[in-house]
Short mmCIF file of C-alpha atoms and ligand atoms in Angstrom, two decimals:
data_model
loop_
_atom_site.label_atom_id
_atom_site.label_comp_id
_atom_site.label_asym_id
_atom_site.label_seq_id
_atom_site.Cartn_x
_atom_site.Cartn_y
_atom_site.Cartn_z
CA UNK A 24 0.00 0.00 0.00
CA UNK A 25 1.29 2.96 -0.78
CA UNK A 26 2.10 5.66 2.36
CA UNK A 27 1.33 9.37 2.18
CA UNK A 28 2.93 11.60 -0.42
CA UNK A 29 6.16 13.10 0.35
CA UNK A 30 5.75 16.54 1.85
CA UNK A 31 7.61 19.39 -0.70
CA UNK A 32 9.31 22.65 0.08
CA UNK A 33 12.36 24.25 -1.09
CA UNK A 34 14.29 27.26 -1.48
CA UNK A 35 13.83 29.90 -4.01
CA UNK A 36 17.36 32.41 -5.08
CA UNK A 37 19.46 33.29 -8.03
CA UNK A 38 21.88 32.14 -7.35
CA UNK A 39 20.62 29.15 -5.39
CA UNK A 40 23.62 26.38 -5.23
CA UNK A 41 25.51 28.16 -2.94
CA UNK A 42 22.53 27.80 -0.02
CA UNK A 43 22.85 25.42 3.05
CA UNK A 44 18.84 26.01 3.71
CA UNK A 45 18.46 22.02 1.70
CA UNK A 46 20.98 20.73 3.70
CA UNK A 47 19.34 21.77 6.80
CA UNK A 48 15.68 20.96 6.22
CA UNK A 49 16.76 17.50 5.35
CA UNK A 50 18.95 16.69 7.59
CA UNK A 51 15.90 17.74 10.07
CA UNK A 52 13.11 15.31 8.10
CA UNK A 53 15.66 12.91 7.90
CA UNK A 54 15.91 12.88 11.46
CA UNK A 55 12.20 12.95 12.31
CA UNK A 56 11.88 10.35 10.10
CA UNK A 57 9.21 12.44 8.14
CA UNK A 58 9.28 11.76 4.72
CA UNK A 59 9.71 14.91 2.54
CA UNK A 60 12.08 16.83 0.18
CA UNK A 61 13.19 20.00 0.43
CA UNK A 62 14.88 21.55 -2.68
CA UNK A 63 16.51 24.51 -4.46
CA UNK A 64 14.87 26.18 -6.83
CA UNK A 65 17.13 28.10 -9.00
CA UNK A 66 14.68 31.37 -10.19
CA UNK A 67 15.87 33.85 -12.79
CA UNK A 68 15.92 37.38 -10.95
CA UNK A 69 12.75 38.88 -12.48
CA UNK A 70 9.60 39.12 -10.58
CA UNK A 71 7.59 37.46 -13.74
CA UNK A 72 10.18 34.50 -13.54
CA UNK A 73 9.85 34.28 -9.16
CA UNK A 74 5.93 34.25 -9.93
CA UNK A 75 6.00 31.50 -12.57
CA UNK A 76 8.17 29.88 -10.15
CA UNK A 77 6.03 30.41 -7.18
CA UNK A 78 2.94 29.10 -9.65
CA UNK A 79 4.17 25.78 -10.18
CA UNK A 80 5.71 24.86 -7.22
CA UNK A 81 1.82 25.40 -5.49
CA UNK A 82 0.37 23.91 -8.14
CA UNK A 83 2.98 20.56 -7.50
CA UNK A 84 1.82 20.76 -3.71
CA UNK A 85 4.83 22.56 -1.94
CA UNK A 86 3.74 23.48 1.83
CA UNK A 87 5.98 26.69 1.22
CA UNK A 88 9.09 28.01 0.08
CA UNK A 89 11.84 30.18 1.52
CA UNK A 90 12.93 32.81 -0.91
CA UNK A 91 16.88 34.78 -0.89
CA UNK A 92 18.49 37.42 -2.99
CA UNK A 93 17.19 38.76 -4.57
CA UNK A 94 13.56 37.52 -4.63
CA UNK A 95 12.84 38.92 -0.98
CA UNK A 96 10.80 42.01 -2.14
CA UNK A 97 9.20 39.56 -4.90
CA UNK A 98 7.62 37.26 -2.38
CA UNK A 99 6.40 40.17 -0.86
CA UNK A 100 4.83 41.47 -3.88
CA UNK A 101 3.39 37.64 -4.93
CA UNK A 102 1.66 36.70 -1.71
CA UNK A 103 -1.70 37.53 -1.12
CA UNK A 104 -1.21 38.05 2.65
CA UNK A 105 1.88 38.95 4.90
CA UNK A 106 3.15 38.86 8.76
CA UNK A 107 3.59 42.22 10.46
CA UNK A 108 7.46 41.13 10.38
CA UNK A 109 7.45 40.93 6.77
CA UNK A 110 5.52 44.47 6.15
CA UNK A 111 7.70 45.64 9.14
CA UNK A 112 11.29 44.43 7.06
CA UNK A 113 9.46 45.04 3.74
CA UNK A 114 10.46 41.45 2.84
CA UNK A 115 9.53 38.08 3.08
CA UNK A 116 12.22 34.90 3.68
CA UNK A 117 9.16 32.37 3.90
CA UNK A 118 6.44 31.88 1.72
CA UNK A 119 3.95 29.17 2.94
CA UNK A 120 0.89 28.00 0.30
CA UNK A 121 -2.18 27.49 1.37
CA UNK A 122 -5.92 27.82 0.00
CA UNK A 123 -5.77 31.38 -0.54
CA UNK A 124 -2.57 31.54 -2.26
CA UNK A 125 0.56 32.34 -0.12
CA UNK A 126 1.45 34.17 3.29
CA UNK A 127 4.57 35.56 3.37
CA UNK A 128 6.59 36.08 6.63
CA UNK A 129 9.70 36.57 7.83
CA UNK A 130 11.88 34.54 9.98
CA UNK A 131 15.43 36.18 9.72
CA UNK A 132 14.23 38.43 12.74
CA UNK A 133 13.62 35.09 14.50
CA UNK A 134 16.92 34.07 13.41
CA UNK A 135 18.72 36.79 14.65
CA UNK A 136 17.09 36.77 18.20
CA UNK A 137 18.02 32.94 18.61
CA UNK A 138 21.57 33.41 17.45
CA UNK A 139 22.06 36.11 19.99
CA UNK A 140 20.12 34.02 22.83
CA UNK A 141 22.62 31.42 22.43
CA UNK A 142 24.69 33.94 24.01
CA UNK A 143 23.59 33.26 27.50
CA UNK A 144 23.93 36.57 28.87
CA UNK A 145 22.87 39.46 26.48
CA UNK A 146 22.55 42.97 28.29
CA UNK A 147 23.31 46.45 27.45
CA UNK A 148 20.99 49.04 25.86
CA UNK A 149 22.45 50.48 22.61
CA UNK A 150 23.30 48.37 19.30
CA UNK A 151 25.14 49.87 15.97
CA UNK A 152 23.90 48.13 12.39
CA UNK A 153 26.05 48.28 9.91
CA UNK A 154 24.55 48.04 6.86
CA UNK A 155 20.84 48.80 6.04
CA UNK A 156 19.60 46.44 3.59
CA UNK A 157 17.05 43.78 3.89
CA UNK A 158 18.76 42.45 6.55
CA UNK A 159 19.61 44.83 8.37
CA UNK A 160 16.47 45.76 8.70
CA UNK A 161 15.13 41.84 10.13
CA UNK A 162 17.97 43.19 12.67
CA UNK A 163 16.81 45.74 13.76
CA UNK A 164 13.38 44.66 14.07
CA UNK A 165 14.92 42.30 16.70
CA UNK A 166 15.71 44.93 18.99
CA UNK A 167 12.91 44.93 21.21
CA UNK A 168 13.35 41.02 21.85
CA UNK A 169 16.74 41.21 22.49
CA UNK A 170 15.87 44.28 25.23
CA UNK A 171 18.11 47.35 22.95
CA UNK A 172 16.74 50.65 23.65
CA UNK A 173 18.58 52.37 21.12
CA UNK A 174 20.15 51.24 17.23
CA UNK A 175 22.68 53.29 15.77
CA UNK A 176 22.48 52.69 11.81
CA UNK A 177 25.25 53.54 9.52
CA UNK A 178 24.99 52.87 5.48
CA UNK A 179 27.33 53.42 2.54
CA UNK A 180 24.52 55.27 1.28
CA UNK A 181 23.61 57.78 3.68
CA UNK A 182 19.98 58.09 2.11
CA UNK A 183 19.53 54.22 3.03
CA UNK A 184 20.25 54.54 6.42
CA UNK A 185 17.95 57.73 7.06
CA UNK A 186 14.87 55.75 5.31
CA UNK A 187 15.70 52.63 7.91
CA UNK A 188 16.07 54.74 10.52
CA UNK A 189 12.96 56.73 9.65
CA UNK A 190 10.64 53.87 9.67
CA UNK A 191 12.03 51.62 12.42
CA UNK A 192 12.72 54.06 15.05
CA UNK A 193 16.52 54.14 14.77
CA UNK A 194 19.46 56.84 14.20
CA UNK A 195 21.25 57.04 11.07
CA UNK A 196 25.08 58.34 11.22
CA UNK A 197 27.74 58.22 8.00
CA UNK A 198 29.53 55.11 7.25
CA UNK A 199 32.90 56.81 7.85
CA UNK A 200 31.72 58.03 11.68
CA UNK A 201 31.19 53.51 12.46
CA UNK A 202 34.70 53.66 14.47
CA UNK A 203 33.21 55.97 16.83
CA UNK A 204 29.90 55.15 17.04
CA UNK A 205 31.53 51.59 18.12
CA UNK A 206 32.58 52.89 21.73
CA UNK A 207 29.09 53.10 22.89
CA UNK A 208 27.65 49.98 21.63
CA UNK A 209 26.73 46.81 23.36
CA UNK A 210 26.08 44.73 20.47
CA UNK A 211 27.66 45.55 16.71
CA UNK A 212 26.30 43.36 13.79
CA UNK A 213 27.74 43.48 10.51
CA UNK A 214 24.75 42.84 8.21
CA UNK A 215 26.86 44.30 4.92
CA UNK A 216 27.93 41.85 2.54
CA UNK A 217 31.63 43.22 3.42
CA UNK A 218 33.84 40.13 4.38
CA UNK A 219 32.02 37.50 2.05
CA UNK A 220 33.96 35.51 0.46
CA UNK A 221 34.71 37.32 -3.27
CA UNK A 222 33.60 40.55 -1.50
CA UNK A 223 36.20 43.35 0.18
CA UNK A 224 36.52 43.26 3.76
CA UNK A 225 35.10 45.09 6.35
CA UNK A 226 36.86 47.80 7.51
CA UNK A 227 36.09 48.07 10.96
CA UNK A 228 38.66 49.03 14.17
CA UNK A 229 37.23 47.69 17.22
CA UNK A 230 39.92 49.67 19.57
CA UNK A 231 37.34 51.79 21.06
CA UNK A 232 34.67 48.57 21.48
CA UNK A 233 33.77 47.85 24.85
CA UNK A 234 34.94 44.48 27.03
CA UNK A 235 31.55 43.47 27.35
CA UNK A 236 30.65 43.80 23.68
CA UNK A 237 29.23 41.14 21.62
CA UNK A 238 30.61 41.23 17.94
CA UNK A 239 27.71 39.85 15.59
CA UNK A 240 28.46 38.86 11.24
CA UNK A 241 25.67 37.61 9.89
CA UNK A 242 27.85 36.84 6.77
CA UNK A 243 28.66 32.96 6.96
CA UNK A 244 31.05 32.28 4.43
CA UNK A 245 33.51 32.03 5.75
CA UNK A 246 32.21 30.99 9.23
CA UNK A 247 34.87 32.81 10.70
CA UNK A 248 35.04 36.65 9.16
CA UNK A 249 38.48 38.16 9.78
CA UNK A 250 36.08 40.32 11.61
CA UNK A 251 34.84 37.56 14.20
CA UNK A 252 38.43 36.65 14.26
CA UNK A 253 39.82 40.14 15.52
CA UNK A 254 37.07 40.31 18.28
CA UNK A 255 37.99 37.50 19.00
CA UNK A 256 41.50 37.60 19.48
CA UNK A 257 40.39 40.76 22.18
CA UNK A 258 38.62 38.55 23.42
CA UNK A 259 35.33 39.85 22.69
CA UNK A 260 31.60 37.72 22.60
CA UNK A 261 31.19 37.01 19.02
CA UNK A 262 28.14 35.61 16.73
CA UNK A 263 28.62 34.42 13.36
CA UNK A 264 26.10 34.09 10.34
CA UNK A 265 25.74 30.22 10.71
CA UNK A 266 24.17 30.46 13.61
CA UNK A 267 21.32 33.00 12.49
CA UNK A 268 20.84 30.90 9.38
CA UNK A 269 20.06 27.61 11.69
CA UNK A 270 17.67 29.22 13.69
CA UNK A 271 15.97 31.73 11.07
CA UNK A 272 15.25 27.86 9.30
CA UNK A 273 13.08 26.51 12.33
CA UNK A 274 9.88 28.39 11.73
CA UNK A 275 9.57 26.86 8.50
CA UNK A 276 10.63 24.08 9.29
CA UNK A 277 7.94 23.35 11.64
CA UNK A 278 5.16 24.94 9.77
CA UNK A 279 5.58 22.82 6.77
CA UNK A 280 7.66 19.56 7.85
CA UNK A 281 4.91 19.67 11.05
CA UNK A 282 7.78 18.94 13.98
CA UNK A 283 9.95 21.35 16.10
CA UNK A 284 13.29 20.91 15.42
CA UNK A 285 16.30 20.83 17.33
CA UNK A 286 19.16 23.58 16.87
CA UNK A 287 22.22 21.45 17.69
CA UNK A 288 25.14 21.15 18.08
CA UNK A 289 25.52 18.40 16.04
CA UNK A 290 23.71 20.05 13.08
CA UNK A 291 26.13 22.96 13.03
CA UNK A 292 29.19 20.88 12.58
CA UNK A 293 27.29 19.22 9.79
CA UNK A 294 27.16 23.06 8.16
CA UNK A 295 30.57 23.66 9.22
CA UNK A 296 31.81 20.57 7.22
CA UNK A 297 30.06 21.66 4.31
CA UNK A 298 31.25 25.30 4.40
CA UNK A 299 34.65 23.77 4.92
CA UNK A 300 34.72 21.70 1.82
CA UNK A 301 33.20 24.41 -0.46
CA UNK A 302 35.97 27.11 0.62
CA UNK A 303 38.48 24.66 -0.45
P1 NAP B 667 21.27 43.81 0.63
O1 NAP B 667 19.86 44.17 0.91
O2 NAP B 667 21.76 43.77 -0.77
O3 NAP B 667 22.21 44.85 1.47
C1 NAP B 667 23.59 44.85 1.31
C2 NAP B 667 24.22 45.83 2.30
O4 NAP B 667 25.65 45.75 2.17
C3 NAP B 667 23.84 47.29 2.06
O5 NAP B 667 23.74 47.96 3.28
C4 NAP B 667 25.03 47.80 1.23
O6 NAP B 667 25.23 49.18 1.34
C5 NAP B 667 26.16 47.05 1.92
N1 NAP B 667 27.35 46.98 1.07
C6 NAP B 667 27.54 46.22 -0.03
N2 NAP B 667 28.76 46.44 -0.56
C7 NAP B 667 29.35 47.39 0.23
C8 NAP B 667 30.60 48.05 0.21
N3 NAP B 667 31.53 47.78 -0.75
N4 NAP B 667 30.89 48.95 1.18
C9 NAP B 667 30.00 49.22 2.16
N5 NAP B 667 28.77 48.63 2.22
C10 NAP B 667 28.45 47.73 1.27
O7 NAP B 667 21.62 42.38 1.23
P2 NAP B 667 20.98 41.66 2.54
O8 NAP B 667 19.86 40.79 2.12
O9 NAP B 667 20.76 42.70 3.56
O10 NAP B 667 22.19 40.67 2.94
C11 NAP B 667 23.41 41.19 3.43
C12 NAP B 667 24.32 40.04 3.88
O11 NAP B 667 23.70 39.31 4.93
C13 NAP B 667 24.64 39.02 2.79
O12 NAP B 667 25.99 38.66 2.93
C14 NAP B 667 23.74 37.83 3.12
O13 NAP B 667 24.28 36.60 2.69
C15 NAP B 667 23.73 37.92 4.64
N6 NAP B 667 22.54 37.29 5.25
C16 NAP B 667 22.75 36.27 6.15
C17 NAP B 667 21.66 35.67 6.77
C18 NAP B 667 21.90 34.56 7.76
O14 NAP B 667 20.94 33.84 8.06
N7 NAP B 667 23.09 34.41 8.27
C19 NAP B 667 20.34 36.10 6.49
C20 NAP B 667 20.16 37.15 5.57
C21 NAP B 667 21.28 37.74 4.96
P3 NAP B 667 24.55 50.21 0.27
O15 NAP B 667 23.14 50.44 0.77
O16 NAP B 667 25.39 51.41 0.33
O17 NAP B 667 24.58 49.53 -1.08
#
C-alpha cells in the first residue's frame, strides 16, 4: 500500500547552489523520520520568472518556500497576505501556500534573536547596524526582543540609512563616523555583505569597542570573518552568520515539515563541514 505523499518545500534564489537552507531541512526530516524533500529552486531574478516559479511549485503541492536574494521584495509582492514582520522588514524569507494563495513572513528576525540568545547573557541598551539592507532591517526589528533601547544605523549610502532609521525608530550616522559610534555599543552586527567571500573586507577598528561587547556577522562564508576573528583575538563575545541561518530555518521548518526541530550542536558541525569543503 502505498504511504502518504512526500511533503515538498524548497528554497527559491538566483543564485541558489551556494545555499545550506536544503541541507538543513533534510537533515531535520531525515531525522524525524518524516518523509519529505526539500529543494533549491534556482529562479531567474525577475519578478515574472519568481511568480511563474512560485505558480508551479503550489500547483505541485509545496507546503511553502523560503525565498533569498534577490527575490525577498518579490515574495512580498506575490503573496496575497503577509506577517507584520514581513511588512515591518518590507520582505519576506518564507512563503507558505495554502488555500488562498501564499502568506509571506519573515523569519530572519527570528533568526537573529536565537543566534544572539545562544549567548547566555545578552545585556546592554544600545546596538550599531552596519549596513541597512534587507537584513539589516530583520535586525533591527529584533531589537525589542533582544531588550536594545537604542540602534545606531550607519549605510554606505547615507539616504539608506535615514529611510531605515525613519521607519524603524533608529538613528542614522555616515559610514565613515562607524569607528566611533563603536565605543558606545553593546552589540555591533555586521549585516553588509563586506567580508564575504569574493567581496572586500570590512573595515572596521574595534579599539574603542567595549569588554563586554558582543561582535555579531551575519555573513557565513567564511564561518569565521576576519572580523569575528579580531574580536575574538580581544577577546570579545562574538556571533557568526551560521548560527542566524540555523535558527531563522526553524519556523519553516515546523510549519511545513509539522515537527519542532532541534538547533544542535551536532547540526552545526554538519554546516561547518560543508562550508569547509566548499571554501576549499
Ligand atoms: P542587501 O539588501 O543587498 O544589502 C547589502 C548591504 O551591504 C547594504 O547595506 C550595502 O550598502 C552594503 N554593502 C555592499 N557592498 C558594500 C561596500 N563595498 N561597502 C559598504 N557597504 C556595502 O543584502 P541583505 O539581504 O541585507 O544581505 C546582506 C548580507 O547578509 C549578505 O551577505 C547575506 O548573505 C547575509 N545574510 C545572512 C543571513 C543569515 O541567516 N546568516 C540572512 C540574511 C542575509 P549600500 O546600501 O550602500 O549599497
Amino acid at each position: 500500500m502505498a504511504g502518504p505523499d512526500p511533503i515538498l518545500a524548497g528554497v527559491a534564489g538566483w543564485p541558489v547552489s551556494h545555499s545550506l537552507s536544503p541541507l538543513i531541512h533534510n537533515t531535520w526530516a531525515a531525522r524525524a523520520g518524516i518523509p519529505g524533500y526539500y529543494v533549491p529552486l534556482a529562479v531567474e531574478p525577475f519578478y515574472d520568472a519568481f511568480a511563474r516559479a512560485m505558480d508551479a511549485a503550489r500547483t505541485l503541492g509545496f507546503r511553502g518556500v523560503n525565498v533569498t536574494i534577490p527575490h525577498k521584495e518579490h515574495a512580498l509582492k506575490y503573496a496575497a497576505a503577509a506577517s507584520g514582520r514581513a511588512c515591518a522588514a518590507g520582505a519576506a524569507n518564507m512563503l507558505t501556500f495554502n488555500s488562498d494563495g501564499a502568506l509571506a513572513d519573515n523569519s530572519d528576525i527570528a533568526g537573529f534573536i536565537g543566534a544572539v540568545r545562544e549567548q547566555s547573557s545578552v545585556s546592554g541598551t544600545t546596538a550599531l547596524v552596519l549596513g541597512a539592507g534587507g537584513a539589516a532591517r530583520g535586525v533591527t526589528l529584533a531589537r525589542k526582543e533582544l531588550g536594545f533601547e537604542e540602534i545606531v544605523v550607519a549605510n554606505r549610502t547615507r539616504a539608506k540609512a535615514d529611510e531605515l532609521a525613519e521607519g524603524l525608530g533608529a538613528a542614522a550616522i555616515d559610514w565613515d563616523d562607524r569607528d566611533q559610534a563603536l565605543a558606545g555599543a553593546d552589540l555591533i552586527v555586521n549585516t553588509t555583505s563586506l567580508g564575504m567571500s569574493g567581496e572586500p573586507p570590512l573595515a572596521l577598528s574595534l579599539d574603542a569597542a567595549r569588554a563586554g561587547a558582543i561582535i555579531a556577522d551575519i555573513v557565513y562564508a567564511p564561518l569565521e570573518t576576519a572580523l569575528l576573528k579580531d574580536a575574538k583575538t580581544r577577546g570579545l563575545r562574538t556571533v557568526d552568520g551560521l548560527a542566524m541561518l540555523i535558527h531563522q530555518a526553524v519556523p519553516a521548518f515546523e510549519s511545513w515539515f509539522g515537527a519542532r526541530p532541534q538547533a544542535d550542536a551536532h547540526l552545526r558541525a554538519l554546516l561547518t563541514s560543508a562550508l569547509k569543503v566548499r571554501g576549499r
